[in-house]
Coordinates of C-alpha atoms in Angstrom, one line a residue:
X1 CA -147.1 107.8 -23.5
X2 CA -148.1 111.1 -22.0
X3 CA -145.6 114.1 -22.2
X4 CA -146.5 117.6 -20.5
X5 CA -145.4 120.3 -22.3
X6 CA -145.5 124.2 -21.5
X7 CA -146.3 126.0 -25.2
X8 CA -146.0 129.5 -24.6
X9 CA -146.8 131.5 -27.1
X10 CA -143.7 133.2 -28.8
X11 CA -143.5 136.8 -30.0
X12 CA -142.7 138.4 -33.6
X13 CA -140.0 140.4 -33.0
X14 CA -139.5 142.8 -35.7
X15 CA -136.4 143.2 -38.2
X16 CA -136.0 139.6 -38.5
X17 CA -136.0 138.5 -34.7
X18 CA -133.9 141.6 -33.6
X19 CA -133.4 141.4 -29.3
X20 CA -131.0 142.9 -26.9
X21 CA -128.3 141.3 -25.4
X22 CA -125.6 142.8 -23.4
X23 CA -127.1 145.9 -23.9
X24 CA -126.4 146.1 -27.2
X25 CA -128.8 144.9 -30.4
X26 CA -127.9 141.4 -31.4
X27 CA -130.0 139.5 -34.5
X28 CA -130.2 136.1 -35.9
X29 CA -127.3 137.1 -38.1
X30 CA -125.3 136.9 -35.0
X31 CA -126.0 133.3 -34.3
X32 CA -124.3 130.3 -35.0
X33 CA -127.4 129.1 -37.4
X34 CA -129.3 132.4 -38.5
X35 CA -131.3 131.3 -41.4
X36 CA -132.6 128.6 -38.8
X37 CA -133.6 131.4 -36.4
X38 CA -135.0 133.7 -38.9
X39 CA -137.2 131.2 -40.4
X40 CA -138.7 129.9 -37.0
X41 CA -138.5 133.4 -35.2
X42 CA -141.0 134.7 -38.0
X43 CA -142.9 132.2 -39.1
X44 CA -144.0 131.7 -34.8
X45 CA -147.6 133.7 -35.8
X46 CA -149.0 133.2 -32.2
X47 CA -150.0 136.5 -30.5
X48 CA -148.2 138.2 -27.8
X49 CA -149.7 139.3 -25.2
X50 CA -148.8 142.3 -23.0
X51 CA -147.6 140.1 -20.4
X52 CA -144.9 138.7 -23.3
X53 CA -143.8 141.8 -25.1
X54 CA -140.8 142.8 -23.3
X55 CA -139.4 138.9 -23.6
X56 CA -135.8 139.8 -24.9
X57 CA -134.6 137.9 -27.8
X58 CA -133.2 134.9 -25.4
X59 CA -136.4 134.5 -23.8
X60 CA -138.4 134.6 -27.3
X61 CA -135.4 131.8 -28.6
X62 CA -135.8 129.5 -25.4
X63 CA -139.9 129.2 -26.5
X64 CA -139.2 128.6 -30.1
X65 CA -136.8 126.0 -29.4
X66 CA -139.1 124.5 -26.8
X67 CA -142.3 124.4 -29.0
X68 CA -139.7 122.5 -31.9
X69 CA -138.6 120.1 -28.7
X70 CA -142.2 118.9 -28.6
X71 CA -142.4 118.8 -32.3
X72 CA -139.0 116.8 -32.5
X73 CA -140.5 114.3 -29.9
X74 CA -144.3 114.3 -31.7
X75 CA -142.6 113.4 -34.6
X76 CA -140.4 110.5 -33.3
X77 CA -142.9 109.1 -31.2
X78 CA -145.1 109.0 -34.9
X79 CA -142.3 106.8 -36.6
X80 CA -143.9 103.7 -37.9
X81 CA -140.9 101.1 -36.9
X82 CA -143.3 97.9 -37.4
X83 CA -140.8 96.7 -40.6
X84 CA -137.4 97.0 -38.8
X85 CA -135.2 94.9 -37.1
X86 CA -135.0 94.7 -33.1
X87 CA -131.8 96.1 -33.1
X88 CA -133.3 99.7 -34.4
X89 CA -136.1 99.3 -32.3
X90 CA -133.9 99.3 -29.3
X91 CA -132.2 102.6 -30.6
X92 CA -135.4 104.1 -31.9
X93 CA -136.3 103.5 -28.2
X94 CA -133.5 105.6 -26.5
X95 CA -134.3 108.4 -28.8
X96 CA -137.5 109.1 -27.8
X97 CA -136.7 108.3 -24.1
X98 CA -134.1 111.5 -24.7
X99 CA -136.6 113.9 -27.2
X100 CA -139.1 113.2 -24.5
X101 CA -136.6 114.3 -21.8
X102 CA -135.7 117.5 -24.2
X103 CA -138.8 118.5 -24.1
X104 CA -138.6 118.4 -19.8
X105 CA -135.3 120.2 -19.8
X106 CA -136.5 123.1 -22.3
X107 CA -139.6 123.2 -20.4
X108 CA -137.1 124.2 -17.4
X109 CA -135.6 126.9 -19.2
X110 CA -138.9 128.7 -18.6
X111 CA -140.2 130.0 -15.8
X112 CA -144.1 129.9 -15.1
X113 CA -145.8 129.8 -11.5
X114 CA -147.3 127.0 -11.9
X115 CA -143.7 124.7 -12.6
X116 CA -141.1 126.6 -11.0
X117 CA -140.9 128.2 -7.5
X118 CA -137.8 130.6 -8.7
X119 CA -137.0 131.4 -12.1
X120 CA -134.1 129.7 -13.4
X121 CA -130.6 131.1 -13.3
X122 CA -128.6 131.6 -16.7
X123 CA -126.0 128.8 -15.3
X124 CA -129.5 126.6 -14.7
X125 CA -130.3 127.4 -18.3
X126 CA -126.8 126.7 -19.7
X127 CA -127.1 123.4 -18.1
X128 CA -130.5 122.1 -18.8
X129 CA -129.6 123.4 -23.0
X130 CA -126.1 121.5 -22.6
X131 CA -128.2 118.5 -21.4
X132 CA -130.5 118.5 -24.3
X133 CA -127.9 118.7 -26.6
X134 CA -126.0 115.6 -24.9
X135 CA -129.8 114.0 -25.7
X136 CA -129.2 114.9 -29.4
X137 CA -125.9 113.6 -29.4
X138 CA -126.5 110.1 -27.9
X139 CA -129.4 109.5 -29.9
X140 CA -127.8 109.3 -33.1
X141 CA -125.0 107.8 -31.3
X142 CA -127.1 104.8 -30.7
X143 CA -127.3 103.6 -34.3
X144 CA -124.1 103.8 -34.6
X145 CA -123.0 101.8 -31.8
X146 CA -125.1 99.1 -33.5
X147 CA -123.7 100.0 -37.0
X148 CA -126.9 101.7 -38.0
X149 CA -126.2 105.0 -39.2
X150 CA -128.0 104.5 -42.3
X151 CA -131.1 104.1 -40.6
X152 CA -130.6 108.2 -39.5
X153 CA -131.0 109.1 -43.2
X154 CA -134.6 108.4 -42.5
X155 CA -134.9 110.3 -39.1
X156 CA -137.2 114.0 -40.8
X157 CA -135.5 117.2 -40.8
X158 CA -137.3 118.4 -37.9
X159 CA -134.5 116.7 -35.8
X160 CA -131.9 119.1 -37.6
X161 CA -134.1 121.9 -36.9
X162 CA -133.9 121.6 -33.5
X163 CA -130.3 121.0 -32.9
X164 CA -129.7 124.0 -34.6
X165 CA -132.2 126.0 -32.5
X166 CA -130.3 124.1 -29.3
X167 CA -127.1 125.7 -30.5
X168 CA -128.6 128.8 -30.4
X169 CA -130.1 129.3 -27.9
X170 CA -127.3 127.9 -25.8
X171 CA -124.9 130.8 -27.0
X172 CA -127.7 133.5 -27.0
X173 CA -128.2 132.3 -22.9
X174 CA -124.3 132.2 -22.4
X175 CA -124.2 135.9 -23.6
X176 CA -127.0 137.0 -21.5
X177 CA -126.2 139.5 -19.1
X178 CA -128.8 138.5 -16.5
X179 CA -126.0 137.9 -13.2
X180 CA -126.0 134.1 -11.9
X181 CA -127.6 133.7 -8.7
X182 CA -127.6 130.5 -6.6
X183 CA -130.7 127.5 -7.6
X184 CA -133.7 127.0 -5.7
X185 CA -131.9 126.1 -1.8
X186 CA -133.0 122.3 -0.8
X187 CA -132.9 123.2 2.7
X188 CA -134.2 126.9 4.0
X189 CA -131.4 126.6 6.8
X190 CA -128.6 127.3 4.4
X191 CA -128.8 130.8 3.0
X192 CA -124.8 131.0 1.9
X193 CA -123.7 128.1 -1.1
X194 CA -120.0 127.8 0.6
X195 CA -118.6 124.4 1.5
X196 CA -119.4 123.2 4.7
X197 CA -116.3 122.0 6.7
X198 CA -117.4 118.6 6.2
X199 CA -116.6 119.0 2.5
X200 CA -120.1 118.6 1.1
X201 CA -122.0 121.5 -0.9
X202 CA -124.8 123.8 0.1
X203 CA -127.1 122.4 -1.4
X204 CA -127.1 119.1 0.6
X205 CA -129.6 119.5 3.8
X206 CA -128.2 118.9 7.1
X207 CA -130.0 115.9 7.1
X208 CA -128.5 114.4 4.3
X209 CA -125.0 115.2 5.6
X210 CA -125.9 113.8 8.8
X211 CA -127.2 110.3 6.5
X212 CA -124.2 110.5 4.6
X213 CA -121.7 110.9 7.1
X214 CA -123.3 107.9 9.1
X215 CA -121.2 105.2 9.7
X216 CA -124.0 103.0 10.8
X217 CA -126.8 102.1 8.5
X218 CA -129.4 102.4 11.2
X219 CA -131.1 105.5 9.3
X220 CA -134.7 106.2 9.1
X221 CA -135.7 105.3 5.8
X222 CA -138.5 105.3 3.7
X223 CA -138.0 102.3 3.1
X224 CA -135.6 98.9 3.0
X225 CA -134.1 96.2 0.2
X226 CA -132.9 93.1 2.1
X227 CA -132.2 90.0 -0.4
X228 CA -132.8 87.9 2.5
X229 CA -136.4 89.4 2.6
X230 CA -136.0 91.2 5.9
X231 CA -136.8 94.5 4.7
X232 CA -139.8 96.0 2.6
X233 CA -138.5 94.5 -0.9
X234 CA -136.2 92.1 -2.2
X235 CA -135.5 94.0 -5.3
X236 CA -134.2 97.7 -5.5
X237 CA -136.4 98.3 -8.6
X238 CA -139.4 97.2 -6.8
X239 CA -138.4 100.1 -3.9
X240 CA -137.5 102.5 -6.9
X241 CA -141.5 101.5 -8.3
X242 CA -143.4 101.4 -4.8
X243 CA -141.8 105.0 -3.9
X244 CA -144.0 106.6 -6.7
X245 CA -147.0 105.7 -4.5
X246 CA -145.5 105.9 -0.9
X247 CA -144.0 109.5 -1.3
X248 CA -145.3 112.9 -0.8
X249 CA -144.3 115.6 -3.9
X250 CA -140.8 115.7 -4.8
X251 CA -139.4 115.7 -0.4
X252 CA -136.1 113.4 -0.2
X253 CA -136.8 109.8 -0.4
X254 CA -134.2 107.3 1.7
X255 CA -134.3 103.9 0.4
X256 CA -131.5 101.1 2.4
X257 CA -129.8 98.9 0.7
X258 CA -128.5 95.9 3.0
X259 CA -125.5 93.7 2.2
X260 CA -126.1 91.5 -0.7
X261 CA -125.7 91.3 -4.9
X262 CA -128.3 92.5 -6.7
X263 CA -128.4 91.3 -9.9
X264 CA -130.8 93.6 -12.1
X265 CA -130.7 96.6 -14.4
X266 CA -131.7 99.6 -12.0
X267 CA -133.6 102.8 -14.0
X268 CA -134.6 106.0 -11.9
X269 CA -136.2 108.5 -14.4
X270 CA -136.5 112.4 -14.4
X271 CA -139.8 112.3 -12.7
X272 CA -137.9 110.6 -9.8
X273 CA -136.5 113.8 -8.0
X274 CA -134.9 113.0 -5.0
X275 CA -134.1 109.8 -4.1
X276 CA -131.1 108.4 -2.1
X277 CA -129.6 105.5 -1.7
X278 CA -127.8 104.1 1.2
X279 CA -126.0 100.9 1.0
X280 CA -123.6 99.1 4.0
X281 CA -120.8 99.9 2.0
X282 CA -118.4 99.4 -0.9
X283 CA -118.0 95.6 -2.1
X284 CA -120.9 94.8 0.3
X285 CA -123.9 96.7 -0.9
X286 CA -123.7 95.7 -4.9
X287 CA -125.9 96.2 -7.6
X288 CA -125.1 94.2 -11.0
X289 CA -125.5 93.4 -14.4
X290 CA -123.7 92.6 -17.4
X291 CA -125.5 94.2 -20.4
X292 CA -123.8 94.9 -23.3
X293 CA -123.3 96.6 -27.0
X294 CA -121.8 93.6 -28.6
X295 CA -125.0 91.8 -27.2
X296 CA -127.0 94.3 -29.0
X297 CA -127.9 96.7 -26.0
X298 CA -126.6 100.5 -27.1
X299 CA -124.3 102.1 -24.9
X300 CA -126.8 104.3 -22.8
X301 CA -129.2 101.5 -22.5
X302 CA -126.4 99.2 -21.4
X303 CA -126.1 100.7 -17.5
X304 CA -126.3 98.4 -14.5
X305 CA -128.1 101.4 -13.1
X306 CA -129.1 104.9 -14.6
X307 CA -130.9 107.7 -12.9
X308 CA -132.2 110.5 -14.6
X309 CA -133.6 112.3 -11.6
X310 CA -132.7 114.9 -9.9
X311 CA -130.9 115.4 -6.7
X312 CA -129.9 111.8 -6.7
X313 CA -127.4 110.7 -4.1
X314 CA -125.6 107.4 -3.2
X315 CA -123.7 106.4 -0.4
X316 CA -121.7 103.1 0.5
X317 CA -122.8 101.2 -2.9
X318 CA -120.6 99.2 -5.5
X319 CA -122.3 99.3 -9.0
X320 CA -120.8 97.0 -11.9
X321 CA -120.8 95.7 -15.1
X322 CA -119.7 92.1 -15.2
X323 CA -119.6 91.4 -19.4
X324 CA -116.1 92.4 -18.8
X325 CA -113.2 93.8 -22.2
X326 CA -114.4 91.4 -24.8
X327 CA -118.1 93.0 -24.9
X328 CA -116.7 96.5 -25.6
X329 CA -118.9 99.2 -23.8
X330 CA -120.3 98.2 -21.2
X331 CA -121.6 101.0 -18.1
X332 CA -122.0 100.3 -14.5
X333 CA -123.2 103.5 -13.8
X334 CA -125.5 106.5 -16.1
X335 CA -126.3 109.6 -14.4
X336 CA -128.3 112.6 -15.6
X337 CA -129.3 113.6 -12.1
X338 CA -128.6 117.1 -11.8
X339 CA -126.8 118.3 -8.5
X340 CA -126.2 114.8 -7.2
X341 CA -123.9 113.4 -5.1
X342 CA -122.0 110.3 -4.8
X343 CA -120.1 109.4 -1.7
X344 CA -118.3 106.3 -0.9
X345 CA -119.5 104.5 -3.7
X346 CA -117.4 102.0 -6.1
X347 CA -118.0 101.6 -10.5
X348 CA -116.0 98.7 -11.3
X349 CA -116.5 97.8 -15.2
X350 CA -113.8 97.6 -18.6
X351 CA -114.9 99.8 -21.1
X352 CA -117.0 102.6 -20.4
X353 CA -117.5 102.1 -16.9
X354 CA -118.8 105.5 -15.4
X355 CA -121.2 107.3 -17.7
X356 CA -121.4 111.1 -16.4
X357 CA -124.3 111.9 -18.8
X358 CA -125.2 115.2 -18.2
X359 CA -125.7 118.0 -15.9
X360 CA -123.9 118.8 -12.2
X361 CA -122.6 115.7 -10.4
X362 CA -119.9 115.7 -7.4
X363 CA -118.2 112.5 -6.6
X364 CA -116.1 112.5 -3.0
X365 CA -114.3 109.3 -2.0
X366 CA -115.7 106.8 -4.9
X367 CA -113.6 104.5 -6.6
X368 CA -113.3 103.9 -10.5
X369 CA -112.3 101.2 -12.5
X370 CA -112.1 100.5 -16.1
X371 CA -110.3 100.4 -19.2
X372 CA -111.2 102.5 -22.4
X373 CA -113.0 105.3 -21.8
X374 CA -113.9 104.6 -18.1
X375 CA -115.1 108.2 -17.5
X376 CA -117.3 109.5 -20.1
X377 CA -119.6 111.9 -21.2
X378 CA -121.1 115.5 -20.6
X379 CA -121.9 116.1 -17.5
X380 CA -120.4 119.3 -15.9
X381 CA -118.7 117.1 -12.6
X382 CA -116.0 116.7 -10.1
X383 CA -114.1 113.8 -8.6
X384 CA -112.6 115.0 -5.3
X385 CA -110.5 112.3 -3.1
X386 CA -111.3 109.6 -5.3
X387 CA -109.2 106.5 -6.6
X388 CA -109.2 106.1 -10.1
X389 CA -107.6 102.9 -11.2
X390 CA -107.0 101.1 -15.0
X391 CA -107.3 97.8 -15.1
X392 CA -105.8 95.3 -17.6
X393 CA -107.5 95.5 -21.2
X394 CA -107.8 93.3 -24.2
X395 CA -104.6 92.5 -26.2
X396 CA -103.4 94.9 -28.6
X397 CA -105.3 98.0 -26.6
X398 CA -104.9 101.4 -24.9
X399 CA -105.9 102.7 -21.5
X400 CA -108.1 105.7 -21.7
X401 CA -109.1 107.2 -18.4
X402 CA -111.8 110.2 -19.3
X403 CA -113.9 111.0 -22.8
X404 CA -115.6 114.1 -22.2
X405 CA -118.1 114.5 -24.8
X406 CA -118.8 118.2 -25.0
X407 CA -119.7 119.2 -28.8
X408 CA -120.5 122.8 -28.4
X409 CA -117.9 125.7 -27.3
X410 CA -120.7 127.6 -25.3
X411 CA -121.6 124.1 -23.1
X412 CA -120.9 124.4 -19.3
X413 CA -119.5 120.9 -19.1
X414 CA -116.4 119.3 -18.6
X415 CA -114.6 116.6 -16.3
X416 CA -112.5 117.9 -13.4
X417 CA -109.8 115.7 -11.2
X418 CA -109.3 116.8 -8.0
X419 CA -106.4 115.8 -4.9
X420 CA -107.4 112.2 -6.3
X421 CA -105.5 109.2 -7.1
X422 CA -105.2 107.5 -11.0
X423 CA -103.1 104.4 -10.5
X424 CA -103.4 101.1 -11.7
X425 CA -105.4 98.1 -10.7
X426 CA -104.6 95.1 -9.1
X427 CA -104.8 93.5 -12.2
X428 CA -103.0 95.9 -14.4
X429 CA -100.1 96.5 -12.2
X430 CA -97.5 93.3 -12.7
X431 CA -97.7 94.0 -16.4
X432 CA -98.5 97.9 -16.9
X433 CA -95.3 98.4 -18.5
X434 CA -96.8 96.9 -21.5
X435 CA -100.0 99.1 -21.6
X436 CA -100.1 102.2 -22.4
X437 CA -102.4 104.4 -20.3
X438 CA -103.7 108.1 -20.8
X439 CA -105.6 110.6 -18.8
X440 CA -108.0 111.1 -21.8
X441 CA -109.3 111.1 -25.0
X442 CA -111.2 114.2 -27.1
X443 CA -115.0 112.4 -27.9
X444 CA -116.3 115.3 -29.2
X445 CA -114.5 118.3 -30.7
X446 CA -114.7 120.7 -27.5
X447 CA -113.9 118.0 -24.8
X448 CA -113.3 118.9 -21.8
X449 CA -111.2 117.6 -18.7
X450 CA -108.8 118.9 -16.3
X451 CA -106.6 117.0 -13.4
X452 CA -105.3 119.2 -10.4
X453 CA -103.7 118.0 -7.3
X454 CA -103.6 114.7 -7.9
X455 CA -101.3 112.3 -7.3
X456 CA -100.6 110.4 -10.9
X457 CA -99.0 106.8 -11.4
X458 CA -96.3 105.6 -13.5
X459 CA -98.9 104.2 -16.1
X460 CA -99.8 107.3 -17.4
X461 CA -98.2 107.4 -20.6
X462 CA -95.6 110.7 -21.1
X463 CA -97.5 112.3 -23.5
X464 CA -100.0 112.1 -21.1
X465 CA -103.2 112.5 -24.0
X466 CA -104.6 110.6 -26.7
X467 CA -105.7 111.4 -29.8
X468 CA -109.0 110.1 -30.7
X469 CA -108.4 110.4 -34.9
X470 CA -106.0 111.9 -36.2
X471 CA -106.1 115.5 -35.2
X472 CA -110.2 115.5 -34.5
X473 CA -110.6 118.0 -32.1
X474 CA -106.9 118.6 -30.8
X475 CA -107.2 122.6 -31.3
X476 CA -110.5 123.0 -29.8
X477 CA -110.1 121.1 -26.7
X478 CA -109.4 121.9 -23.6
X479 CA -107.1 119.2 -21.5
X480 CA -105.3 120.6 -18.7
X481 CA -102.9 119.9 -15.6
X482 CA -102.1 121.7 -12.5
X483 CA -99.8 120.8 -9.5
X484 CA -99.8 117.0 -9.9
X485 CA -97.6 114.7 -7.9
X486 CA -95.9 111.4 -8.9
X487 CA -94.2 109.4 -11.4
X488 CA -96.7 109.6 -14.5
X489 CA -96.9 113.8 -13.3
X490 CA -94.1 114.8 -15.2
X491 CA -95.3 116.8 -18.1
X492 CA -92.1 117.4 -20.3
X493 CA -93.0 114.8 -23.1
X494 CA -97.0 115.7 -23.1
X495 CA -98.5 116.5 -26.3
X496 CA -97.7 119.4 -28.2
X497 CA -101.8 120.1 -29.2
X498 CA -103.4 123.6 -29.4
X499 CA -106.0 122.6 -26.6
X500 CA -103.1 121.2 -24.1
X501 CA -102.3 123.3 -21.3
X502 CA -99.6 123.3 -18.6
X503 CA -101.5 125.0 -16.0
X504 CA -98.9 127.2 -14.0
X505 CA -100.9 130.0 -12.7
X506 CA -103.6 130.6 -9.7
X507 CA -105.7 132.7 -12.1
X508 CA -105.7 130.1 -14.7
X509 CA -106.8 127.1 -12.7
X510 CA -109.3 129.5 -11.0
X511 CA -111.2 129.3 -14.0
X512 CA -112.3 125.6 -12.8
X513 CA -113.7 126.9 -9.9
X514 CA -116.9 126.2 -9.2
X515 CA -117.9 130.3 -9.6
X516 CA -116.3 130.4 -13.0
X517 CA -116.4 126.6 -14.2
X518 CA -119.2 124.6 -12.7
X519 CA -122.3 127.3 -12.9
X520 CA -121.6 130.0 -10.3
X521 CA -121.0 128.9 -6.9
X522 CA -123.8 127.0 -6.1
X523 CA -122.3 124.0 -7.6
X524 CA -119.7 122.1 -5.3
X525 CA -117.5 125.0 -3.9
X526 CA -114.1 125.3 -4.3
X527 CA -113.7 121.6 -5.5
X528 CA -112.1 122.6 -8.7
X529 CA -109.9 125.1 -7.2
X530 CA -106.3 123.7 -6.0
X531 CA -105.1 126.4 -4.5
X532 CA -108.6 127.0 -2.2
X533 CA -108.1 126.4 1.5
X534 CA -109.0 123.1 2.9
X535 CA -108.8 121.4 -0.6

């Protein structure tokens, strides 16, 4: 396996990694892990150059922690796992799938002429660093979904090395007082990043509105999946495959999906920039699987389909996983795919049924269905106009709508609800009086999630949030409602934690706007804001 890395050589700064940050002199001893940064600042004994001497102290921390990204993914590649058992293999497997895509998303974080057209922007930064750290997180997280966690005893220290670094670097970045400035524009037409009044962001071409606002599926695509073997491929992971050939650089790739059920486990990886998907519509276009955990898949490796490149969008598509509450987690969906969009699009699964990995996603009009933990992960995303529906679990369990996973204070990521609807299923309904039902769950210790505008059903259990252990994470949180409607809206018996908040203010949900919440305004505009015109 191949892996291009960018080694840049990293500067000596003098006084133990002294830099300047917010004008003002900040040292290791100001980070979260300074004998970590000491060590790895000093002992880097690679000359600078004149080109490099002015890097300031984030810039000199984004290199080391890139050079021990490669190093973390040398040294996992290097593991001899000939003597273990299948079931480690498999989660040996994912980890270096995510080392290897740490080593792409610190690569990011540094801006050369030959990889990058603009440099990156510090909210770019913040979320390619939050991604790798979501990486770090899920691989371990993999042996312990197959009750292996003694096998990370063996994993080297390097591993520890570089999550430290990670956390770093991400709160040296957050502090930086570089201003935020909009990505690299997909489409030289749009200069401004506000939302269109078709309701989609900047950053989607006119073309693409145009495909996704179609109500026909007579597009011009690259090229077309018909079961029925009237288009190019029967298969959407053949189309996925052949489009590696067929397309020029990284230009937007259209692949329809006619009406059928596609039964196969769907992978787009980061090297797959681009690509969209347009199926005839929910419940007719369908791709399906039913891996597992309990079967001995892990969690991440478990999705129907899972895209890891960027600028992914979907339209008019039903994904599911069909092993159903007995098999425990279980995903549909996985996405990774920074500034994607997903539009008309159903995840229908139990536990675990929408997996918003990591980095920017918007979701406008999609369905979701579950049971435990339907929404999870650490993505930075928004729901707008969507239906999100519990269905009936296993006896003896709980509803959980989100799980944000966010594990650092300094990550840009979190799950927003917006003018949406959480009701239950079909299935849940006659006997939802018996289930109890929350609007989410703290995974990791900084989770994340925030419903505004939305109309909330009489499942939602009055204390509207539930703990995950004990009191794990309930005063570092962040869970938070704003100017819901509806029976299961009434917030007079929610809990009593640190980290809940009754949003009552404009100012106060204003910091889920997209400027101040999802990376500056060129995110989704406005979708996290309630109170912002045409919402």
């Amino acid at each position: 396996m191949d892996i291009h890395v960018i080694l840049v050589s990293s500067i000596v700064l003098s006084a133990f990694g002294f830099g300047v940050v917010h004008g003002q002199v900040l040292s290791c001893n100001q980070t979260p892990y300074p004998v970590t940064c000491h060590y790895f600042i000093e002992a880097s004994k690679l000359p600078a150059s004149n080109e490099m001497s002015g890097l300031s102290f984030r810039d000199t921390t984004l290199r080391v922690t890139l050079e021990q990204a490669y190093e973390a993914y040398r040294v996992i590649y290097s593991m001899d796992m000939s003597s273990v058992e299948m079931r480690a293999k498999v989660a040996w497997g994912d980890c270096l799938e995510l080392y290897e895509d740490n080593v792409h998303q610190l690569n990011q974080t540094i801006f050369t002429s030959s990889t990058l057209d603009k440099p990156p922007t510090i909210d770019d930064v913040q979320t390619y660093l939050s991604a790798a750290i979501a990486n770090d997180e899920i691989c371990k997280n993999g042996f312990m979904d197959l009750n292996l966690a003694s096998h990370l005893e063996s994993f080297p220290s390097v591993l520890t090395n570089f999550s430290e670094l990670l956390i770093n670097a991400l709160a040296i970045n957050k502090a930086s007082p570089i201003p935020s400035s909009p990505p690299v524009s997909r489409s030289p037409s749009i200069g401004n990043r506000r939302l269109l009044a078709n309701g989609f962001p900047s950053w989607v071409s006119m073309t693409e509105r145009k495909l996704l606002q179609s109500t026909t599926s007579a597009t011009t695509a690259d090229l077309v999946v018909a079961m029925d073997g009237t288009g190019d491929y029967k298969t959407i992971s053949e189309a996925i495959n052949a489009s590696k050939k067929l397309r020029s650089g990284t230009k937007r790739f259209i692949i329809y999906v006619k009406k059928g059920i596609y039964n196969e486990n769907v992978v787009v990886t980061n090297k797959m920039k681009n690509l969209m998907l347009i199926g005839d519509g929910i419940d007719a276009t369908v791709v399906t699987s039913n891996k597992n955990v309990q079967d001995g898949s892990t969690t991440y490796r478990s999705a129907t389909f899972g895209v890891s490149g960027d600028g992914f969008i979907a339209k008019g598509i039903t994904f599911e996983n069909t092993a159903g509450p007995q098999k425990h987690q279980a995903v549909a969906f996985r996405s990774g795919s920074d500034l994607s969009v997903f539009y008309e699009c159903s995840f229908k699964g139990y536990q675990d049924t929408l997996y918003v990995y990591s980095k920017r996603q918007f979701y406008k009009e999609c369905d979701i269905y579950g049971t435990i933990d339907f929404i999870f992960g650490d993505a930075a995303v928004v729901f707008q106009s969507c239906g999100i529906y519990a269905r009936k679990p296993m006896s003896n369990q709980a509803n959980t709508i989100t799980a944000q996973a966010r594990s650092d204070p300094n990550e840009n990521t979190g799950i927003v609800i917006h003018n949406s609807i959480i009701d239950a299923a079909p299935d849940l309904k006659p006997v939802q009086g018996s289930v109890r039902t929350f609007l989410g769950r703290p995974w990791h210790q900084y989770s994340r999630s925030v419903v505004v505008k939305s109309a909330i059903g009489g499942l939602v259990d009055p204390a509207g949030w539930a703990p995950w252990d004990g009191d794990f994470g309930i005063n570092t949180l962040y869970y938070g409602e704003y100017m819901n409607t509806g029976p299961g809206a009434d917030t007079s018996h929610r809990v009593k934690w640190p980290g809940y908040h009754l949003i009552t203010s404009p100012a106060e949900a204003g910091k889920f706007s997209v400027q101040d919440f999802l990376a500056g305004d060129a995110w989704i505009p406005a979708t996290g804001v309630p109170f912002t015109a045409g919402l």
